Coordinates of C-alpha atoms in Angstrom, one line a residue:
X1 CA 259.1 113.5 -5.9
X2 CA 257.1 110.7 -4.4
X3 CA 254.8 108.5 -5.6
X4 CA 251.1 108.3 -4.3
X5 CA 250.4 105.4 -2.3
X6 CA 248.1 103.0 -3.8
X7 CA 246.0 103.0 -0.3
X8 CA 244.9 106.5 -0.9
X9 CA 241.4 107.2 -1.0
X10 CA 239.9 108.8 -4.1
X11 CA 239.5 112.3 -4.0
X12 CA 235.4 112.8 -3.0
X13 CA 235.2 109.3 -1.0
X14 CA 235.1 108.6 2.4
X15 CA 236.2 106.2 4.3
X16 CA 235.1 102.3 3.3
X17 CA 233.1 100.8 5.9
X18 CA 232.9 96.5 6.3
X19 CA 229.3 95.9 6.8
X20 CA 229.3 94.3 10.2
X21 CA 226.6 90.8 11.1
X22 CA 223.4 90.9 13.3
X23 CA 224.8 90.3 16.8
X24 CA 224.1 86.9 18.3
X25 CA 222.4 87.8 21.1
X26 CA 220.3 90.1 19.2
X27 CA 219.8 86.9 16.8
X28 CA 218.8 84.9 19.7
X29 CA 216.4 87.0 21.3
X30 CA 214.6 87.5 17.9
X31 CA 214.2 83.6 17.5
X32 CA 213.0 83.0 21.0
X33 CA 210.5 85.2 21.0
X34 CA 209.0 83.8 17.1
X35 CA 209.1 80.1 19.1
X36 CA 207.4 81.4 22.6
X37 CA 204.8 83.1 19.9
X38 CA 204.5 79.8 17.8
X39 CA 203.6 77.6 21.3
X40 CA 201.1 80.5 22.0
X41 CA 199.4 80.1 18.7
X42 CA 199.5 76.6 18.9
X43 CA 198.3 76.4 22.2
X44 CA 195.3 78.6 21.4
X45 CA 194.8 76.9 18.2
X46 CA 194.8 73.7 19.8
X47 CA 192.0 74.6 22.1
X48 CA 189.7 76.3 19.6
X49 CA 190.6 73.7 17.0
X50 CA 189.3 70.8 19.5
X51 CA 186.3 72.9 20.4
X52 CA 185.2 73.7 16.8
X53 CA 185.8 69.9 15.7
X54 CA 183.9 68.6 18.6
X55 CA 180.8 71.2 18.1
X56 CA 180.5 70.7 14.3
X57 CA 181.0 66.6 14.7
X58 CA 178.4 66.8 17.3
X59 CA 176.1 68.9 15.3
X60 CA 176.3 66.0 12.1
X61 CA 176.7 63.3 14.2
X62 CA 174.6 64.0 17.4
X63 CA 175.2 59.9 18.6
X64 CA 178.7 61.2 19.7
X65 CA 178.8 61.2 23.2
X66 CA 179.2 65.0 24.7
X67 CA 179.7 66.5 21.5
X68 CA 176.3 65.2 20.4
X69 CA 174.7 66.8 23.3
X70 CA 176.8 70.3 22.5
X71 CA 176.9 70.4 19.0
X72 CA 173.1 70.4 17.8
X73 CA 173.1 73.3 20.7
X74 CA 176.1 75.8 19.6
X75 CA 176.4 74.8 16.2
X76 CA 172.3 75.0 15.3
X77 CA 172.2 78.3 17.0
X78 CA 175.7 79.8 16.1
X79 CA 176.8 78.4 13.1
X80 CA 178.1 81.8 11.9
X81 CA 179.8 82.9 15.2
X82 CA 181.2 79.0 15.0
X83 CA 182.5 79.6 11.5
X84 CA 184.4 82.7 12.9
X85 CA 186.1 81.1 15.6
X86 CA 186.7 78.1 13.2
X87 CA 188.5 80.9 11.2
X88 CA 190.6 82.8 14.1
X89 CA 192.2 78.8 15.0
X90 CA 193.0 78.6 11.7
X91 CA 195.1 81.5 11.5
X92 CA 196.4 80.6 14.8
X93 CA 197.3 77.6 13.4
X94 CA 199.1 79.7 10.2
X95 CA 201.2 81.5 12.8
X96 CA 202.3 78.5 14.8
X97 CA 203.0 77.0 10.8
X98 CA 205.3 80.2 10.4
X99 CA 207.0 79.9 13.6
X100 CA 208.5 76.5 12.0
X101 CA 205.6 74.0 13.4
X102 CA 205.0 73.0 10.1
X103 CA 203.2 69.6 10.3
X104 CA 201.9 70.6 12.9
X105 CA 200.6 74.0 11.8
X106 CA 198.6 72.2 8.5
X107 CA 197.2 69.7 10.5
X108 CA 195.0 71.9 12.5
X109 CA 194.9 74.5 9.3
X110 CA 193.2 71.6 7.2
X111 CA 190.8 70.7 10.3
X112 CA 190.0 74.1 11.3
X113 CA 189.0 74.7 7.6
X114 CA 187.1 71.9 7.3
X115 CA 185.2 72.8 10.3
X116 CA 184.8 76.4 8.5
X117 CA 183.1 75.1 5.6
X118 CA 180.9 72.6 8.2
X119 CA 179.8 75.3 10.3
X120 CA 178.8 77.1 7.1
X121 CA 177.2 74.0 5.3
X122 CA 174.5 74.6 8.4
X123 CA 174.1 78.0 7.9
X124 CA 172.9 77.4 4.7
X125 CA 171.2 74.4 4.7
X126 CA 168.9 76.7 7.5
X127 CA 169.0 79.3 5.4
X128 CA 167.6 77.7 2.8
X129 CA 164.9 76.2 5.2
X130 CA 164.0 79.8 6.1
X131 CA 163.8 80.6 2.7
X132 CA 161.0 78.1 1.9
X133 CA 158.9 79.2 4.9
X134 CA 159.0 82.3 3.3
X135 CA 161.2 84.0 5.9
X136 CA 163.3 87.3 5.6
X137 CA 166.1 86.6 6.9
X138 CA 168.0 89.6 9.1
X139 CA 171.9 88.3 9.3
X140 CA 172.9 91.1 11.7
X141 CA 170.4 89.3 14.1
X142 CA 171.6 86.1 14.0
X143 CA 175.0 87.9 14.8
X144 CA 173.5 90.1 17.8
X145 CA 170.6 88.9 19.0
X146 CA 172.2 85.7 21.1
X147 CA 169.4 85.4 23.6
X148 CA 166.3 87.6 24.5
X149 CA 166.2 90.9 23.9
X150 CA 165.2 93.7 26.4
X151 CA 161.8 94.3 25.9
X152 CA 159.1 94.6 28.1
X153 CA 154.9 93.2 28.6
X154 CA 152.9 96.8 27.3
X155 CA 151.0 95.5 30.1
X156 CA 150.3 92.8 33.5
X157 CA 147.2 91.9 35.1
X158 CA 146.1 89.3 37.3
X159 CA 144.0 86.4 35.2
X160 CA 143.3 84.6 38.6
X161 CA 144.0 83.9 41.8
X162 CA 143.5 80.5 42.9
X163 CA 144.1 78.8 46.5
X164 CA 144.4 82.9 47.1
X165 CA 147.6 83.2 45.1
X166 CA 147.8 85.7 42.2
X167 CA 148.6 84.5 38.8
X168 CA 150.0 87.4 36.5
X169 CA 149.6 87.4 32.3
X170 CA 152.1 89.8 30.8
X171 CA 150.1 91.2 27.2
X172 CA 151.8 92.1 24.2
X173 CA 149.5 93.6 21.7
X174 CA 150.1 95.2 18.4
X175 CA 148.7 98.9 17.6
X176 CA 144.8 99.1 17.4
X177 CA 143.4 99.8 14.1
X178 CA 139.8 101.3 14.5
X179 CA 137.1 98.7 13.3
X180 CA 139.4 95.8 13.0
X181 CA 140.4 93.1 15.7
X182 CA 143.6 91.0 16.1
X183 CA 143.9 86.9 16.2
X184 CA 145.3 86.3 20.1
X185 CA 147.4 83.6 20.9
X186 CA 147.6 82.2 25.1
X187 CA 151.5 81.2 25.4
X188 CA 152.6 78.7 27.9
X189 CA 156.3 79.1 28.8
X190 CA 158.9 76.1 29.2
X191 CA 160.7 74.8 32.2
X192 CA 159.7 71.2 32.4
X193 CA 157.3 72.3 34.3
X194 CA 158.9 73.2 37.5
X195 CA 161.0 75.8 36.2
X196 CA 161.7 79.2 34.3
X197 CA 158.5 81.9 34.1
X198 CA 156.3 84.1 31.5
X199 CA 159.3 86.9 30.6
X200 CA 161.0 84.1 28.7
X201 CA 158.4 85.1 25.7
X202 CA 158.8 88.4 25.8
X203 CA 160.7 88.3 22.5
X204 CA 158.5 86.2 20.5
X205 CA 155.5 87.7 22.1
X206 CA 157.1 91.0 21.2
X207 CA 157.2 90.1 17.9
X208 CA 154.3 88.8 17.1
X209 CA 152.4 91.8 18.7
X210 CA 154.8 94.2 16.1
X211 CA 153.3 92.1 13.0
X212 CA 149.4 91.7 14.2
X213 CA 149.1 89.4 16.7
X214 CA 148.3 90.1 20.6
X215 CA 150.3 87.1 22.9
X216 CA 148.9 86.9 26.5
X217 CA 151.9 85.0 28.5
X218 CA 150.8 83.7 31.7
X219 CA 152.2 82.2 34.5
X220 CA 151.3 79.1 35.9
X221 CA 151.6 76.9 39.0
X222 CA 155.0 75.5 38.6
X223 CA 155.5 71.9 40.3
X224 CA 158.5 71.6 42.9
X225 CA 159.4 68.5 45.2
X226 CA 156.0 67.4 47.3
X227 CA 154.6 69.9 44.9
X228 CA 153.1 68.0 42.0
X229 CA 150.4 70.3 40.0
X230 CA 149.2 68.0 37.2
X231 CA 145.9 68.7 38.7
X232 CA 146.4 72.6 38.6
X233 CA 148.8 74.0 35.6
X234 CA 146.7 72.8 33.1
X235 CA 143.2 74.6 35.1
X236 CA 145.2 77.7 35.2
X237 CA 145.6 77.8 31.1
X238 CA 141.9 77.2 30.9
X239 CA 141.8 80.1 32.8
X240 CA 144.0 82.3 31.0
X241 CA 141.8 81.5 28.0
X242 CA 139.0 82.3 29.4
X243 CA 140.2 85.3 30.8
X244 CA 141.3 86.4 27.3
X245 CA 138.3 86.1 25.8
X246 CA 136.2 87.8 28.4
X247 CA 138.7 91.0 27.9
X248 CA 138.9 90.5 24.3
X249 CA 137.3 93.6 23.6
X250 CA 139.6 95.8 25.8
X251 CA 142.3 94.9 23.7
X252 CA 141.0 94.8 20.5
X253 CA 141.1 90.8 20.2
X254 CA 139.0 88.5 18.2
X255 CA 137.3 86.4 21.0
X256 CA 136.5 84.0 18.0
X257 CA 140.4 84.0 17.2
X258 CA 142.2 83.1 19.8
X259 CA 144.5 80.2 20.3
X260 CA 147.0 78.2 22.6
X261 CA 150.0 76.8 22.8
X262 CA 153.2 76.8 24.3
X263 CA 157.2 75.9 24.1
X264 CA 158.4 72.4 25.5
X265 CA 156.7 71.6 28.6
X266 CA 154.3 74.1 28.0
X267 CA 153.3 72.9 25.0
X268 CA 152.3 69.8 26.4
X269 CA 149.6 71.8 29.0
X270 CA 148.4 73.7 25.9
X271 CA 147.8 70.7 23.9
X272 CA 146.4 69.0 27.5
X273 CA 144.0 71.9 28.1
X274 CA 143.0 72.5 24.2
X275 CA 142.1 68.8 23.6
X276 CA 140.3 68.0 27.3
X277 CA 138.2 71.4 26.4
X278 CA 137.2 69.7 23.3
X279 CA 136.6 67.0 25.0
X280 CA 134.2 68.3 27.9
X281 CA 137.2 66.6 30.4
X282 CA 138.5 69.9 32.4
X283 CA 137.7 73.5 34.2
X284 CA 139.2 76.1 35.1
X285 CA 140.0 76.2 38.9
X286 CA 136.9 78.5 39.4
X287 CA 134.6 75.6 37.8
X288 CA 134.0 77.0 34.4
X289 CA 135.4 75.7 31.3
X290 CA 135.3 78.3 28.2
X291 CA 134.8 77.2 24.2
X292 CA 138.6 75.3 23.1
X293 CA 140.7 77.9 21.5
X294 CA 140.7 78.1 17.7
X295 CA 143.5 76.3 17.5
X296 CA 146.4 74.7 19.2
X297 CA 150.2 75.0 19.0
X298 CA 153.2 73.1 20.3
X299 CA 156.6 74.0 20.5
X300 CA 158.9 71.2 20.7
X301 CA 156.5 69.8 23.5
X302 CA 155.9 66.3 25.3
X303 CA 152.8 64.6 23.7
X304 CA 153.1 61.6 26.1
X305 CA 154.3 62.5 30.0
X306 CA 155.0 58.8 30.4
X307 CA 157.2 58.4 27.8
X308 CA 159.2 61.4 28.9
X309 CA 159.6 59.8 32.4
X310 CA 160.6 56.6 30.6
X311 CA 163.3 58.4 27.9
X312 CA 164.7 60.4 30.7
X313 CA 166.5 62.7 28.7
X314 CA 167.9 65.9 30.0
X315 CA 166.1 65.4 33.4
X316 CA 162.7 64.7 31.2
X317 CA 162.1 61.7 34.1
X318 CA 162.8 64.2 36.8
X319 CA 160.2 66.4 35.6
X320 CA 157.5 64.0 35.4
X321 CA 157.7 62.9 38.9
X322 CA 157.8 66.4 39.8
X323 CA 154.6 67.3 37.8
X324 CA 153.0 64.1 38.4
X325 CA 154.0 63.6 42.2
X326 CA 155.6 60.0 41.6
X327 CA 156.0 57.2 39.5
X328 CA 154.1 55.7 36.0
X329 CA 153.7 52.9 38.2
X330 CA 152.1 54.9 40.9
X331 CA 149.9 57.4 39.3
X332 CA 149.0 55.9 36.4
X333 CA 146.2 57.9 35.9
X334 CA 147.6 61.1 36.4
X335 CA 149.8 60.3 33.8
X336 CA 147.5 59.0 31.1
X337 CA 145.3 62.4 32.1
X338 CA 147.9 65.2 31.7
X339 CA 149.9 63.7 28.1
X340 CA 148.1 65.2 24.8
X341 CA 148.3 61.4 23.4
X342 CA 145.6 60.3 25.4
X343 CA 142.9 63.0 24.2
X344 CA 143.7 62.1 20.7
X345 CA 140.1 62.1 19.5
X346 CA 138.4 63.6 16.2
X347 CA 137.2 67.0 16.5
X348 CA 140.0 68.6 17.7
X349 CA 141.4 72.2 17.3
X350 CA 143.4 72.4 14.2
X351 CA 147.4 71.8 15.4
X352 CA 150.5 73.0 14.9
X353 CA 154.0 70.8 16.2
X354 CA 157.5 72.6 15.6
X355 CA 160.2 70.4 16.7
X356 CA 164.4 70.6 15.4
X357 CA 165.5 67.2 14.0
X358 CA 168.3 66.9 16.7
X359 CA 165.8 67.1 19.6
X360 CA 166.4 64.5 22.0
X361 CA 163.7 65.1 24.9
X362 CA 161.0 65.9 21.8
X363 CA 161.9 63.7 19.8
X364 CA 161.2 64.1 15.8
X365 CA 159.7 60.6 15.6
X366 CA 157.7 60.9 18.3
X367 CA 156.1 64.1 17.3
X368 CA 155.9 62.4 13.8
X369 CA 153.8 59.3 15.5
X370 CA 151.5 62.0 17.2
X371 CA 150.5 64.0 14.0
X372 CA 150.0 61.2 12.2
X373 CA 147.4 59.7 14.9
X374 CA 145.8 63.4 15.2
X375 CA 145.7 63.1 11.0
X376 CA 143.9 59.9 11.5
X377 CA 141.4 61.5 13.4
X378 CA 140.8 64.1 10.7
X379 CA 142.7 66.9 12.7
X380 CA 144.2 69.5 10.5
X381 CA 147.2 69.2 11.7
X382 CA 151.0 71.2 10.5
X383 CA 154.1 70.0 11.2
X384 CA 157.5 71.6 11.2
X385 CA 160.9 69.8 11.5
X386 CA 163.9 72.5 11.4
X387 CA 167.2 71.6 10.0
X388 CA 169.9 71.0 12.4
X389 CA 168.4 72.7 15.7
X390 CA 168.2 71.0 19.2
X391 CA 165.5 71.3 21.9
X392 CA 164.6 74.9 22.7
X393 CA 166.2 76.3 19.4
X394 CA 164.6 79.7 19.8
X395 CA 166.4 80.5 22.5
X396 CA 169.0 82.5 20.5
X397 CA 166.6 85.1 19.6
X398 CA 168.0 85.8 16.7
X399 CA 169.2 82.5 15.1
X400 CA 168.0 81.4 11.8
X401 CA 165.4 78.7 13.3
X402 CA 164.4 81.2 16.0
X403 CA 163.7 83.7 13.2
X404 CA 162.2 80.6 10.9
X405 CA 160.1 79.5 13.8
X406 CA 158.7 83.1 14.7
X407 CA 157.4 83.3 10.7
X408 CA 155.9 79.7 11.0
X409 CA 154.0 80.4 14.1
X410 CA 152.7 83.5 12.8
X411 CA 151.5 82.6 9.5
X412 CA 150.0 79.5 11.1
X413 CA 147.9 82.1 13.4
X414 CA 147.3 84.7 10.4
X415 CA 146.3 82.0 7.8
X416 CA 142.6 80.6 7.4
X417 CA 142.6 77.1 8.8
X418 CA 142.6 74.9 5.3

């Protein structure tokens, strides 16, 4: 009888199988496709990682060259949207980590954090700015609304029609409430003023018409080269004014309440035109010169023209000449007549200045010097600096000085003058 053999396989089991490697080539493939996504990430990272760093330097330290002129802009405007972009290099920056570029990989996770928490320090230091003008903040429009919206004038008519041309004032007015009339504000749009037109208030004017005040945005007489109109923009907001308060009642306006200003370089000609009608020194261009408006309202604006042509910031000197027709040195009369500095005088309409601390063509200080010498006067005057925001900060519609600013200027027009 023979004996089992001590290979055989127990009754019930199959055959044993020797568990085989991962081929190489499979192996191989597999790695270079985790290194050729590492460089990717990296890659990306790197360029989002130099992009946050440079906007959130530039926003706390605006005397870096480029990023200073950059950062104030994107990171005063979109320090959420910044904050999310700071995030997405970061995890970038995880994946290239992953990949096996270690060092590198937490160099640019540290920085792009950092730059996170930076972005977000803005957001709440101009939160908390809103918060003490008393300002409900809406977050899904600082997301959203990243310019102006779509809206639309609820009307446009012709103010005036000097040397024959038609000048156009787009209304926004709030809903009429029988017996009781609205304060009306004349806006002057900005542009340096040879550039951009009346539609770029159509969301503040919008706005401001849904809680109770009617905006009148004009255009005016823009200058151009061999086109200066020193001697005509200002005219044509006197007769805006005056053609406000002659229609008043059609549009259920306060004739008694109704005020002007403007953003940037037309801020200037509303503070020009308010303070010269005070002081008995301008017309319209049909000859006529109506009361000064209630009160007056600047925007980040140019309170001397000569200093602008001096600064020459952001093409302030290029703007002057334009408007003026030439030099300081040439016109210095012109120049003294169309800056707000020179009509400093007692009197005057009460003022409101709203300027961002990182302005560099309005700058803080200067707007500072101005209040102070309209204060010394005895105007009631308000000033507003806003955390963190460059020139023309209301721009993004929906950004938290845009909405800040929006709530300043209309309580400043609601309010009884102090």
């Amino acid at each position: 009888m023979s004996t089992p053999s001590n290979s055989a396989t127990p009754p019930g089991d199959g055959p044993v199988r020797i568990p085989r490697t991962s081929s190489p080539v499979l192996v191989g493939r597999t790695t270079g496709r985790v290194r050729i996504l590492g460089t990717l990430s990296a890659a990306l990272a790197s360029f989002l990682g130099f992009l946050v760093l440079a906007i959130v330097l530039g926003a706390y330290v605006p005397a870096i060259p480029k990023a200073g002129v950059i950062g104030p802009v994107l990171g005063g405007q979109y320090p959420f949207h910044i904050a999310l972009l700071s995030l997405l290099a970061a995890a970038l920056a995880a994946v290239a980590w992953r990949s096996g570029l270690v060092r590198w990989g937490r160099t640019v996770t540290f920085v792009t954090t950092v730059c996170t928490a930076g972005a977000l320090v803005i957001a709440g230091v101009q939160f908390q700015a809103a918060r003490d003008a008393g300002v409900d903040i809406t977050l899904g429009e600082a997301f959203t609304e990243l310019s102006y919206p779509a809206t639309e004038p609820d009307t446009t008519e012709t103010y005036a029609s000097p040397e024959g041309r038609p000048l156009r004032v787009d209304a926004y007015l709030p809903k009429k409430v029988a017996g009781k009339k609205t304060p009306a504000v004349v806006l002057a749009h900005a542009g340096g003023f040879h550039t951009f037109d009346k539609s770029d208030l159509r969301g503040t004017g919008r706005w401001l018409a849904d809680h109770g005040v009617a905006v009148f945005a004009p255009a005016y007489r823009l200058a151009g080269p061999d086109r200066p109109t020193w001697d005509k923009a200002p005219q044509d907001l006197v007769a805006a004014l005056s053609w406000v308060r002659k229609n008043a009642g059609t549009y259920g306006v306060d004739a008694s309440q109704v005020s002007l200003g403007g953003m940037s370089a037309g801020g200037t000609l509303a503070m020009n035109a308010a303070y010269r009608l005070q002081n008995g020194t301008i017309e319209g261009p049909d000859g006529t010169a109506p009361e000064p408006p209630a009160s007056v309202i600047g925007f980040y604006p140019g309170t001397d023209v000569t200093r602008m042509w001096k600064d020459d910031v952001a093409g302030t000197r290029e703007a002057a000449e334009m408007f003026t027709g030439g030099t300081p040195q040439e016109y210095p009369n012109r120049y003294r007549e169309v800056s707000p500095v020179s009509d400093i005088r007692q009197g005057l309409p009460r003022t409101l200045l709203v300027v961002g601390d990182r302005d560099r063509s309005a700058r803080p200080e200067t707007i500072t010097e101005f209040s102070d010498a309209l204060r010394k006067q005895g105007v009631d005057t308000e000033v507003r600096e806003l955390p963190f925001a460059e020139h023309a900060f209301d721009d993004a519609y929906g950004s938290l000085t845009s909405q800040t600013s929006r709530k300043i200027l209309l309580d400043f027009l609601t309010q009884a003058p102090h």
